[in-house]
Short mmCIF file of C-alpha atoms in Angstrom, two decimals:
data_model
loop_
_atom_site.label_atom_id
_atom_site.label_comp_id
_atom_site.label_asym_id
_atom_site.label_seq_id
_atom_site.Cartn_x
_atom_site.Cartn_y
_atom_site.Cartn_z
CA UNK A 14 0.00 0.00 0.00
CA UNK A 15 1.01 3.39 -0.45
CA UNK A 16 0.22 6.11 2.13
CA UNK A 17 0.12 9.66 0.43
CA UNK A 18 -0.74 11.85 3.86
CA UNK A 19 1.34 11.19 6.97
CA UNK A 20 2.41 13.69 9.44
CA UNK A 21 5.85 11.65 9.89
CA UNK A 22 8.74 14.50 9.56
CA UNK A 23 9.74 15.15 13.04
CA UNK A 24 9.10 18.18 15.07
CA UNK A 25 7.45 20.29 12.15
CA UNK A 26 3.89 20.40 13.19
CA UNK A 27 1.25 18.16 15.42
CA UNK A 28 2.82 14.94 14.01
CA UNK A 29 5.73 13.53 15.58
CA UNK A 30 7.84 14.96 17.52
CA UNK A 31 10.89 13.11 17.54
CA UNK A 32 13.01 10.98 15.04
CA UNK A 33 11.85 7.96 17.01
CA UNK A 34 8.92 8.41 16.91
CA UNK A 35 8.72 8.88 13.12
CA UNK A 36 10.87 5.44 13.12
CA UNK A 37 7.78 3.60 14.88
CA UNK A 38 5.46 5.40 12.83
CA UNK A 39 7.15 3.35 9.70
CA UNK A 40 7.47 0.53 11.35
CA UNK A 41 3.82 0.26 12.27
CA UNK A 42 3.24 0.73 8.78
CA UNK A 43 5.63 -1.22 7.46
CA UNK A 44 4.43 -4.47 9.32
CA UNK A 45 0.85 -3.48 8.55
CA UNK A 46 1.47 -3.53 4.52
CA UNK A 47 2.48 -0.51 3.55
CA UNK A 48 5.50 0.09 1.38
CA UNK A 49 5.48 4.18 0.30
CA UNK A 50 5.26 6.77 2.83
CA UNK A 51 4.73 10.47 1.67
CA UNK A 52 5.76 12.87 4.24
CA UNK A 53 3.12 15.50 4.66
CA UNK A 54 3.68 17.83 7.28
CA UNK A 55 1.29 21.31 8.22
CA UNK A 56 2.20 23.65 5.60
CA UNK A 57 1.88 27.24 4.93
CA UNK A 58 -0.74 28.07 7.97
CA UNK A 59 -0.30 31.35 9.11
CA UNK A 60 0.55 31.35 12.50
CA UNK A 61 0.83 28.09 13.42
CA UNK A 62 2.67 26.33 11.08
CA UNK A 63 4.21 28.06 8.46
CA UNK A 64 6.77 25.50 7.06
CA UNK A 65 8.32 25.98 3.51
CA UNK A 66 9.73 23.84 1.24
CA UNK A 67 13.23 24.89 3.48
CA UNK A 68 16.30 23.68 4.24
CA UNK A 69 15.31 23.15 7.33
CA UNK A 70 12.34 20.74 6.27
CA UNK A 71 15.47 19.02 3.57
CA UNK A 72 17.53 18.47 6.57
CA UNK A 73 14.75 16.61 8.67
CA UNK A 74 13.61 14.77 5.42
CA UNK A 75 17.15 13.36 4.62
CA UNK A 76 18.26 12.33 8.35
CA UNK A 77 14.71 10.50 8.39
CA UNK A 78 15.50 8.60 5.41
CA UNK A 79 18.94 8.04 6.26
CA UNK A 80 17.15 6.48 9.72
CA UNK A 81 14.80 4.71 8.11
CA UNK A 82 17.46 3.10 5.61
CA UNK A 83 18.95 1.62 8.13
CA UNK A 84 16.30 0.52 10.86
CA UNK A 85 13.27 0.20 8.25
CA UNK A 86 14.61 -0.44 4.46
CA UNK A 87 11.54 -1.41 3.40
CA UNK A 88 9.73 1.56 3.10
CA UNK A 89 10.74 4.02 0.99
CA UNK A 90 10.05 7.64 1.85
CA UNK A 91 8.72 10.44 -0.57
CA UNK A 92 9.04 14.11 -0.53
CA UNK A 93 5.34 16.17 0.33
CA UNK A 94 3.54 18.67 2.30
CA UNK A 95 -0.19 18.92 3.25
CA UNK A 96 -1.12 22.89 2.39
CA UNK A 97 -3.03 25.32 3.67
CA UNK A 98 -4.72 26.84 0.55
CA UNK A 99 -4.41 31.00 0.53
CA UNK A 100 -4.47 33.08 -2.28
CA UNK A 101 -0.95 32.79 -3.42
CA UNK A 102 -0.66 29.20 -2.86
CA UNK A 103 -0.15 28.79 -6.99
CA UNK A 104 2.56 31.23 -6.98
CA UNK A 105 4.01 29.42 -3.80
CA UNK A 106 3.94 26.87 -5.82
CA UNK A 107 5.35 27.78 -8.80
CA UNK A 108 8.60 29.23 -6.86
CA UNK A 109 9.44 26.32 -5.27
CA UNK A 110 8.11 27.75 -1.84
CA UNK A 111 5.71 24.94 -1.28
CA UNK A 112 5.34 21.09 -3.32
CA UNK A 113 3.41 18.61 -4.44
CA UNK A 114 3.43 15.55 -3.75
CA UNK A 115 6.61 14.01 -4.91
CA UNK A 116 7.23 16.94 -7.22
CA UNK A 117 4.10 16.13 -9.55
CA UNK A 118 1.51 18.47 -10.69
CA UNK A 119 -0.53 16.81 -7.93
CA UNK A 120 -0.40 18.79 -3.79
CA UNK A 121 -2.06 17.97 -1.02
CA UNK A 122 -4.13 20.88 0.32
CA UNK A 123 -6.61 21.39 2.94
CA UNK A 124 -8.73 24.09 4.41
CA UNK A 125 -10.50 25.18 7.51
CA UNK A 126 -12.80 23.23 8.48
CA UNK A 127 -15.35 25.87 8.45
CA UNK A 128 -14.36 27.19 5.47
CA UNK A 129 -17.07 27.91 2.80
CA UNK A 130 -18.00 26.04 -0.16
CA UNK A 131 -18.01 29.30 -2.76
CA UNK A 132 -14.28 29.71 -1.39
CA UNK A 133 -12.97 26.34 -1.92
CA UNK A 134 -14.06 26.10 -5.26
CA UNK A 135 -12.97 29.51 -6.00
CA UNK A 136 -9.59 28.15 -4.74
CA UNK A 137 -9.24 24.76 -6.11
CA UNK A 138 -10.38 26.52 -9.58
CA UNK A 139 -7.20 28.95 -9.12
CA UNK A 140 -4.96 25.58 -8.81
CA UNK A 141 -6.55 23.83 -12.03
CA UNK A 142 -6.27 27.11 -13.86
CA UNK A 143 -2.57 27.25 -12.67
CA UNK A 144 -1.98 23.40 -14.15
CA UNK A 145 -2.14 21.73 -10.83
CA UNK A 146 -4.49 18.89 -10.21
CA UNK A 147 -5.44 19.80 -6.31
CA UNK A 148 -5.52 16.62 -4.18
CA UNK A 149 -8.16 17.47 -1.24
CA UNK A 150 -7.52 16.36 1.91
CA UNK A 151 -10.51 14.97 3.98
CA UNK A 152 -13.49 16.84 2.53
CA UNK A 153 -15.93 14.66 4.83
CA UNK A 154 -14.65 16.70 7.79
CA UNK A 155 -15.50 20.00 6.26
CA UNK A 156 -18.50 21.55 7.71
CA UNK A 157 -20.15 22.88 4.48
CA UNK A 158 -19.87 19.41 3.05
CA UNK A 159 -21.71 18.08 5.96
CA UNK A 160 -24.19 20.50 4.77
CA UNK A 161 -24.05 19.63 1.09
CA UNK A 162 -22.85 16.56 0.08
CA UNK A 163 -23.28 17.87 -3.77
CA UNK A 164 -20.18 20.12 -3.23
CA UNK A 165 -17.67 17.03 -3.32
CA UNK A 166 -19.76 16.23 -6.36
CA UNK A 167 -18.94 19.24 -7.32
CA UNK A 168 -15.24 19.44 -6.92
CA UNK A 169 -15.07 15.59 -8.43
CA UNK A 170 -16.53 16.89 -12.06
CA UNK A 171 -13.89 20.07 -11.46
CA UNK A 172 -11.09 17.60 -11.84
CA UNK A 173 -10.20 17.64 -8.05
CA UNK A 174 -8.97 14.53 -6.64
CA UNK A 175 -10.33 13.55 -3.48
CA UNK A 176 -8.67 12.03 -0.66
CA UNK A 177 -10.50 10.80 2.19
CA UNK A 178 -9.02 9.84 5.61
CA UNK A 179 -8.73 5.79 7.06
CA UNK A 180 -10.18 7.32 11.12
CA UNK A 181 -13.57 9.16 8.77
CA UNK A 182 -13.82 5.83 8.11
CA UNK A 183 -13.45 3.50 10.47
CA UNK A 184 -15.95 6.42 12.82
CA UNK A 185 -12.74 8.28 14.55
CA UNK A 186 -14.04 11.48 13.96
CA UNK A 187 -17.92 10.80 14.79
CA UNK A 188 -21.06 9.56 13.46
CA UNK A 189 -21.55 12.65 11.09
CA UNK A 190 -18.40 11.98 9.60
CA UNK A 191 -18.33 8.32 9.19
CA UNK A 192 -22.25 9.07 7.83
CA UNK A 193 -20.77 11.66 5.35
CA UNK A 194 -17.13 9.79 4.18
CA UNK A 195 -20.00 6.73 3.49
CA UNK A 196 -21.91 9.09 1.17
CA UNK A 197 -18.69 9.90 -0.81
CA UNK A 198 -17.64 6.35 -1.42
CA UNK A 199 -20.93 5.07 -1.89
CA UNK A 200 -21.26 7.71 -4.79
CA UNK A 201 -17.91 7.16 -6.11
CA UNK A 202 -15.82 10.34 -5.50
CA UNK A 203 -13.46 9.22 -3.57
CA UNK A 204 -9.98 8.84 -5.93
CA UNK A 205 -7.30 8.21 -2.77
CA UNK A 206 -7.67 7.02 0.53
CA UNK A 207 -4.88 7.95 3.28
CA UNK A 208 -4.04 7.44 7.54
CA UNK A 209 -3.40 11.20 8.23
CA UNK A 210 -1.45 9.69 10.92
CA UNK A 211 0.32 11.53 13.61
CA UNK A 212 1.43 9.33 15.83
CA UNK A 213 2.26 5.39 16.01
CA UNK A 214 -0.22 5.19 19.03
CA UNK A 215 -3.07 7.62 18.22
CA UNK A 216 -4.13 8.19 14.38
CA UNK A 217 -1.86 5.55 13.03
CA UNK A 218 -0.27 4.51 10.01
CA UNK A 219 -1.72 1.27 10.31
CA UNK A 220 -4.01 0.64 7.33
CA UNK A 221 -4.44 -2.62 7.57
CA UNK A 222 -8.79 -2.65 8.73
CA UNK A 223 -9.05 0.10 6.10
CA UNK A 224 -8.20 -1.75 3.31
CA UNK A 225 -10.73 -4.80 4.40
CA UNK A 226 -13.32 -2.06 5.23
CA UNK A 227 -12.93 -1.12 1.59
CA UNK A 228 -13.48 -4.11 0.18
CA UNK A 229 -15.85 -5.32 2.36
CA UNK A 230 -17.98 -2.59 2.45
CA UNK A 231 -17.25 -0.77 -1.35
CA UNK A 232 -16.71 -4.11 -3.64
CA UNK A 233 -13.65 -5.93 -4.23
CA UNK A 234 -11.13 -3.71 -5.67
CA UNK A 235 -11.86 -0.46 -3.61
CA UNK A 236 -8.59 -0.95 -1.79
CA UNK A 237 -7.01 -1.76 -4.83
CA UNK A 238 -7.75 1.85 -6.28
CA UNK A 239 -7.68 4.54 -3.32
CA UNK A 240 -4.61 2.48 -1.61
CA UNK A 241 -2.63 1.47 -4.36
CA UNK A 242 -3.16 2.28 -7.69
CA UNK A 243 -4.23 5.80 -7.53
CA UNK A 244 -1.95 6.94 -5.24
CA UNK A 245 0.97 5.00 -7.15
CA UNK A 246 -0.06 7.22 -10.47
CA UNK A 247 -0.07 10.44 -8.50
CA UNK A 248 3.68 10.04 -7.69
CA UNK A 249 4.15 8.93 -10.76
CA UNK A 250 2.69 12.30 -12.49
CA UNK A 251 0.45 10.49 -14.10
CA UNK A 252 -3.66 10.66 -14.36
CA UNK A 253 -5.79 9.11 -11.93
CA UNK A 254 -8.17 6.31 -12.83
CA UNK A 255 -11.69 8.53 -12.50
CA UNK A 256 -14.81 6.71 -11.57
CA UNK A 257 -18.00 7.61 -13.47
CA UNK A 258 -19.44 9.27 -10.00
CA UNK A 259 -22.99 8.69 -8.77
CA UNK A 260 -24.92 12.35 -8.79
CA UNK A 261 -26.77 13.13 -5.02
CA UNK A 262 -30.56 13.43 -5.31
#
């Protein structure tokens, strides 16, 4: 499996904090099946954290790697960042600033969660008009979705690739989430499914019950596409396999 969202760089946001923890982090998701790790820390949020594509964040990437190549040589690690979408996030973008997800035309970006539907899609729009295909993080936990389930609709027919999160799932953020994440699987939007793990204990990497929750509950073959081969052609650069998604009533 391939995990494209993992808050795994040490001491750069609410992920982990230390290098071993990030170890045990891989580990975990080593043992549990997973073979890619994309290292997606808090990006570009004002006041909180406003991490850059920096030396700073090259220095904790390589001496991860260089950890994990010795204690945990089976997975490999991949250069990312989950973003905070402002205005300028194209232009960030474009100068190098922020990434995508393994360099592709393809980052992870996220908003408030109270954020309003008219300004996401005003904002994902700016990153398709800019030649980026916007990969957007857990839209089930986004207030004006659980409003409007026709907005991830919506943002599907855009061209936006949606990621949805393994605890939405398996009911780590609540009923109304589980409820809503159902609604976008069910109706085929979802493209790529992820842990959004922070810790080896709490939100794990493990993704092991996801991937039978997938296929259990979704048909044969879910896992297959939001665990493997979807996220496999994003870091590759190359287009996702798109469902023909189910309209809402």
């Amino acid at each position: 499996m391939i995990d494209l969202h993992i808050h795994i760089l040490p001491g750069m946001d609410d992920g982990s904090p230390d290098l071993r923890e990030s170890v045990e982090m891989a580990q975990l998701a080593a043992d549990c099946g997973t073979r890619v790790l994309v290292a997606t820390p808090h990006c570009n949020m004002t006041h909180m954290y406003e991490n850059t594509y920096s030396a700073d964040y090259r220095r904790r990437f390589l001496r991860l790697q260089e950890e994990l190549e010795q204690k945990e040589p089976s997975i490999r690690l991949l250069e990312g960042m989950e973003i905070f979408v402002t205005g300028n996030v194209a232009e960030k973008l474009r100068s190098g600033e922020l990434i995508c997800l393994n360099h592709t035309r393809y980052p992870l970006v996220e908003f408030d969660f109270e954020a309003e539907e008219s300004e996401i899609t005003i904002q994902l729009d700016r990153l398709l008009q800019g030649g980026y295909t916007p990969v957007l993080a857990h839209p089930e936990r986004y207030r004006c979705v659980n409003h409007n389930l026709n907005a991830v609709y919506q943002w599907y027919r855009m061209g936006v690739v949606i990621q949805i999160n393994k605890s939405s799932v398996l009911g780590g953020f609540g009923r109304r989430v589980q409820r809503t994440v159902d609604a976008i699987l069910r109706h085929r939007l979802a493209a790529v499914a992820a842990s959004d793990a922070h810790s080896s204990e709490i939100r794990t990497p493990d993704l092991s019950h996801l991937q039978k929750v997938l296929d259990w509950d979704y048909g044969d073959g879910c896992s297959w596409l939001l665990l493997e081969e979807n996220p496999s052609r994003i870091l590759e650069d190359r287009e996702v396999l798109w469902e023909d998604p189910i309209p809402f009533d």
